[in-house]
GROMACS .gro file of C-alpha atoms in nm:
model
  194
    1MET     CA    1   1.934   9.034  -1.262
    2LEU     CA    2   1.824   9.295  -1.506
    3LYS     CA    3   1.746   9.214  -1.867
    4ILE     CA    4   1.886   9.513  -2.086
    5ALA     CA    5   1.838   9.516  -2.442
    6THR     CA    6   1.941   9.787  -2.705
    7TRP     CA    7   1.823   9.816  -3.075
    8ASN     CA    8   1.900  10.062  -3.348
    9VAL     CA    9   1.595  10.078  -3.498
   10ASN     CA   10   1.689  10.348  -3.784
   11GLY     CA   11   1.351  10.504  -3.768
   12ILE     CA   12   1.086  10.447  -3.468
   13ARG     CA   13   0.785  10.534  -3.714
   14ALA     CA   14   0.881  10.249  -3.953
   15ARG     CA   15   0.965   9.985  -3.662
   16HIS     CA   16   0.695  10.056  -3.377
   17THR     CA   17   0.501   9.767  -3.451
   18GLN     CA   18   0.774   9.534  -3.455
   19VAL     CA   19   0.907   9.697  -3.136
   20ALA     CA   20   0.610   9.693  -2.966
   21GLU     CA   21   0.557   9.313  -3.042
   22TRP     CA   22   0.900   9.241  -2.931
   23VAL     CA   23   0.840   9.438  -2.572
   24ALA     CA   24   0.516   9.249  -2.506
   25ARG     CA   25   0.723   8.932  -2.590
   26GLU     CA   26   1.054   8.990  -2.422
   27GLN     CA   27   0.959   9.227  -2.146
   28PRO     CA   28   1.319   9.390  -2.080
   29ASP     CA   29   1.370   9.593  -1.757
   30VAL     CA   30   1.570   9.853  -1.977
   31LEU     CA   31   1.510   9.906  -2.344
   32CYS     CA   32   1.781  10.179  -2.516
   33LEU     CA   33   1.669  10.257  -2.845
   34GLN     CA   34   1.879  10.450  -3.106
   35GLU     CA   35   1.830  10.635  -3.437
   36ILE     CA   36   1.476  10.697  -3.364
   37LYS     CA   37   1.460  10.982  -3.624
   38ALA     CA   38   1.138  11.122  -3.463
   39THR     CA   39   1.078  11.415  -3.205
   40PRO     CA   40   0.875  11.290  -2.923
   41GLU     CA   41   0.561  11.420  -3.048
   42GLN     CA   42   0.616  11.216  -3.383
   43VAL     CA   43   0.667  10.877  -3.185
   44PRO     CA   44   0.346  10.678  -3.261
   45ASP     CA   45   0.070  10.657  -3.004
   46ALA     CA   46   0.073  10.303  -2.966
   47ILE     CA   47   0.445  10.303  -2.835
   48ARG     CA   48   0.487  10.682  -2.715
   49GLU     CA   49   0.380  10.567  -2.354
   50MET     CA   50   0.436  10.178  -2.360
   51ASP     CA   51   0.212   9.993  -2.090
   52GLY     CA   52   0.432   9.920  -1.798
   53TYR     CA   53   0.726  10.126  -1.871
   54TRP     CA   54   0.841  10.459  -1.778
   55CYS     CA   55   0.919  10.610  -2.137
   56TYR     CA   56   1.157  10.877  -2.258
   57TRP     CA   57   1.200  10.987  -2.605
   58HIS     CA   58   1.490  11.229  -2.719
   59GLY     CA   59   1.513  11.280  -3.074
   60GLY     CA   60   1.494  11.529  -3.348
   61LYS     CA   61   1.297  11.532  -3.703
   62GLY     CA   62   1.408  11.278  -3.924
   63TYR     CA   63   1.754  11.225  -3.791
   64SER     CA   64   1.937  11.050  -3.483
   65GLY     CA   65   1.752  11.045  -3.175
   66VAL     CA   66   1.748  10.796  -2.868
   67GLY     CA   67   1.479  10.662  -2.632
   68LEU     CA   68   1.517  10.483  -2.307
   69HIS     CA   69   1.236  10.270  -2.136
   70LEU     CA   70   1.230  10.130  -1.785
   71ARG     CA   71   0.999   9.864  -1.676
   72LYS     CA   72   0.792   9.990  -1.376
   73ALA     CA   73   0.786   9.640  -1.219
   74ALA     CA   74   1.184   9.690  -1.168
   75PHE     CA   75   1.147  10.047  -1.127
   76PRO     CA   76   0.863  10.149  -0.932
   77GLY     CA   77   0.933  10.537  -0.912
   78ARG     CA   78   1.014  10.719  -1.240
   79PRO     CA   79   1.381  10.779  -1.235
   80PRO     CA   80   1.554  11.095  -1.328
   81PHE     CA   81   1.638  11.104  -1.703
   82SER     CA   82   1.905  11.370  -1.825
   83HIS     CA   83   2.117  11.450  -2.101
   84PRO     CA   84   2.527  11.480  -2.032
   85ALA     CA   85   2.680  11.812  -2.160
   86PHE     CA   86   2.824  11.675  -2.458
   87ASP     CA   87   2.517  11.555  -2.583
   88PHE     CA   88   2.448  11.713  -2.929
   89GLU     CA   89   2.205  11.599  -3.217
   90THR     CA   90   1.978  11.392  -2.919
   91ARG     CA   91   2.241  11.138  -2.916
   92ILE     CA   92   2.208  11.028  -2.540
   93VAL     CA   93   1.984  11.008  -2.250
   94VAL     CA   94   2.087  10.877  -1.907
   95ALA     CA   95   1.846  10.732  -1.627
   96ARG     CA   96   1.995  10.767  -1.283
   97LEU     CA   97   1.869  10.442  -1.101
   98PRO     CA   98   1.925  10.351  -0.741
   99GLU     CA   99   2.224  10.072  -0.842
  100LEU     CA  100   2.351  10.244  -1.156
  101ASP     CA  101   2.315  10.504  -1.440
  102VAL     CA  102   2.200  10.340  -1.795
  103ALA     CA  103   2.267  10.557  -2.098
  104SER     CA  104   2.102  10.497  -2.429
  105ILE     CA  105   2.373  10.618  -2.681
  106TYR     CA  106   2.408  10.685  -3.043
  107VAL     CA  107   2.741  10.798  -3.128
  108PRO     CA  108   2.788  10.992  -3.458
  109ASN     CA  109   2.911  10.768  -3.753
  110GLY     CA  110   3.197  11.053  -3.830
  111GLY     CA  111   3.148  11.049  -4.197
  112LYS     CA  112   3.028  11.392  -4.195
  113ASP     CA  113   3.228  11.537  -3.916
  114PHE     CA  114   3.475  11.319  -3.814
  115PRO     CA  115   3.621  11.535  -3.503
  116ALA     CA  116   3.280  11.585  -3.369
  117LYS     CA  117   3.278  11.186  -3.325
  118MET     CA  118   3.607  11.155  -3.153
  119ARG     CA  119   3.482  11.450  -2.935
  120PHE     CA  120   3.181  11.269  -2.845
  121LEU     CA  121   3.381  10.965  -2.759
  122GLU     CA  122   3.649  11.157  -2.553
  123ALA     CA  123   3.343  11.307  -2.343
  124MET     CA  124   3.223  10.932  -2.307
  125GLU     CA  125   3.564  10.852  -2.186
  126GLU     CA  126   3.558  11.131  -1.936
  127HIS     CA  127   3.179  11.035  -1.848
  128ALA     CA  128   3.290  10.674  -1.784
  129ARG     CA  129   3.626  10.803  -1.591
  130GLU     CA  130   3.392  11.013  -1.370
  131ALA     CA  131   3.165  10.733  -1.285
  132GLN     CA  132   3.467  10.492  -1.219
  133ALA     CA  133   3.608  10.729  -0.985
  134ALA     CA  134   3.280  10.789  -0.781
  135GLY     CA  135   3.230  10.430  -0.768
  136ARG     CA  136   2.922  10.470  -0.950
  137ALA     CA  137   2.803  10.145  -1.187
  138ILE     CA  138   2.718  10.253  -1.529
  139VAL     CA  139   2.583  10.084  -1.859
  140LEU     CA  140   2.645  10.232  -2.173
  141ALA     CA  141   2.424  10.040  -2.436
  142GLY     CA  142   2.387  10.167  -2.812
  143ASP     CA  143   2.506  10.210  -3.145
  144LEU     CA  144   2.901  10.315  -3.068
  145ASN     CA  145   2.949  10.321  -3.457
  146VAL     CA  146   3.318  10.151  -3.353
  147ALA     CA  147   3.379   9.822  -3.483
  148ARG     CA  148   3.588   9.705  -3.188
  149THR     CA  149   3.831   9.436  -3.380
  150GLU     CA  150   3.843   9.293  -3.725
  151MET     CA  151   3.619   9.027  -3.588
  152ASP     CA  152   3.353   9.275  -3.576
  153VAL     CA  153   3.348   9.362  -3.962
  154HIS     CA  154   3.214   9.135  -4.214
  155PRO     CA  155   3.524   9.031  -4.426
  156LYS     CA  156   3.408   9.182  -4.727
  157GLU     CA  157   3.385   9.513  -4.558
  158ARG     CA  158   3.724   9.541  -4.376
  159LYS     CA  159   3.888   9.854  -4.480
  160PRO     CA  160   4.173  10.004  -4.250
  161ASN     CA  161   4.100  10.348  -4.340
  162ALA     CA  162   3.724  10.307  -4.331
  163ILE     CA  163   3.569  10.557  -4.042
  164GLY     CA  164   3.452  10.283  -3.770
  165GLN     CA  165   3.744  10.089  -3.840
  166LEU     CA  166   4.043  10.332  -3.761
  167PRO     CA  167   4.282  10.272  -3.521
  168GLU     CA  168   4.223  10.606  -3.340
  169GLU     CA  169   3.859  10.492  -3.287
  170ARG     CA  170   3.935  10.169  -3.165
  171ALA     CA  171   4.209  10.301  -2.942
  172LEU     CA  172   3.931  10.548  -2.776
  173LEU     CA  173   3.666  10.273  -2.764
  174GLU     CA  174   3.916  10.040  -2.536
  175ARG     CA  175   4.005  10.340  -2.334
  176ILE     CA  176   3.638  10.373  -2.255
  177ILE     CA  177   3.601  10.006  -2.199
  178SER     CA  178   3.897  10.026  -1.967
  179ARG     CA  179   3.733  10.260  -1.749
  180GLY     CA  180   3.551   9.951  -1.528
  181LEU     CA  181   3.312   9.830  -1.811
  182VAL     CA  182   3.266   9.500  -1.984
  183ASP     CA  183   3.194   9.426  -2.366
  184LEU     CA  184   2.915   9.202  -2.283
  185GLY     CA  185   2.880   9.065  -2.638
  186ARG     CA  186   3.270   8.953  -2.605
  187GLU     CA  187   3.238   8.846  -2.253
  188LEU     CA  188   2.933   8.600  -2.329
  189ASP     CA  189   3.031   8.487  -2.692
  190PRO     CA  190   3.383   8.575  -2.750
  191ASP     CA  191   3.417   8.375  -3.091
  192ASN     CA  192   3.103   8.450  -3.250
  193GLU     CA  193   3.217   8.648  -3.565
  194GLN     CA  194   2.853   8.663  -3.676
   0.00000   0.00000   0.00000
């Protein structure tokens, strides 16, 4: 069984010590990071090539970005890393593994450009549909910037017209999940409103 972790770090340069400590303690097989806000060259040396991991950084200066790191003990050969055609603003990286594809994803918030967010989500749904049609298992991990239900939003923040909570975003997220995916948070802890 694989141990997969995802974390929106909101700036890898500010959180690299915590990330390194956490990885040393938890040893995830797959680590997906979002909002790294750094080019690969700006990632601190202490974490750029984590010991025992295949590391892949995909980011721009001060904005967006994702990382995908695979434990060498679980994946002895360096897997190919790629970016689907719908990647923009360094928001997705995919590793093709023998048994599945894993993606670290940072969906646009949508506040500046809601149509771009919806295009990204639509492309993710097509990506999931193609994987399903091919019989290929996938993991889509990261910050999807859509609250699936009201339960996923703090009661004081529930606003029916807020981006991230709009019916069309939620419907699209449900279509993505319907492509053979499972919302693990809801599957493993269905009543947790925290």
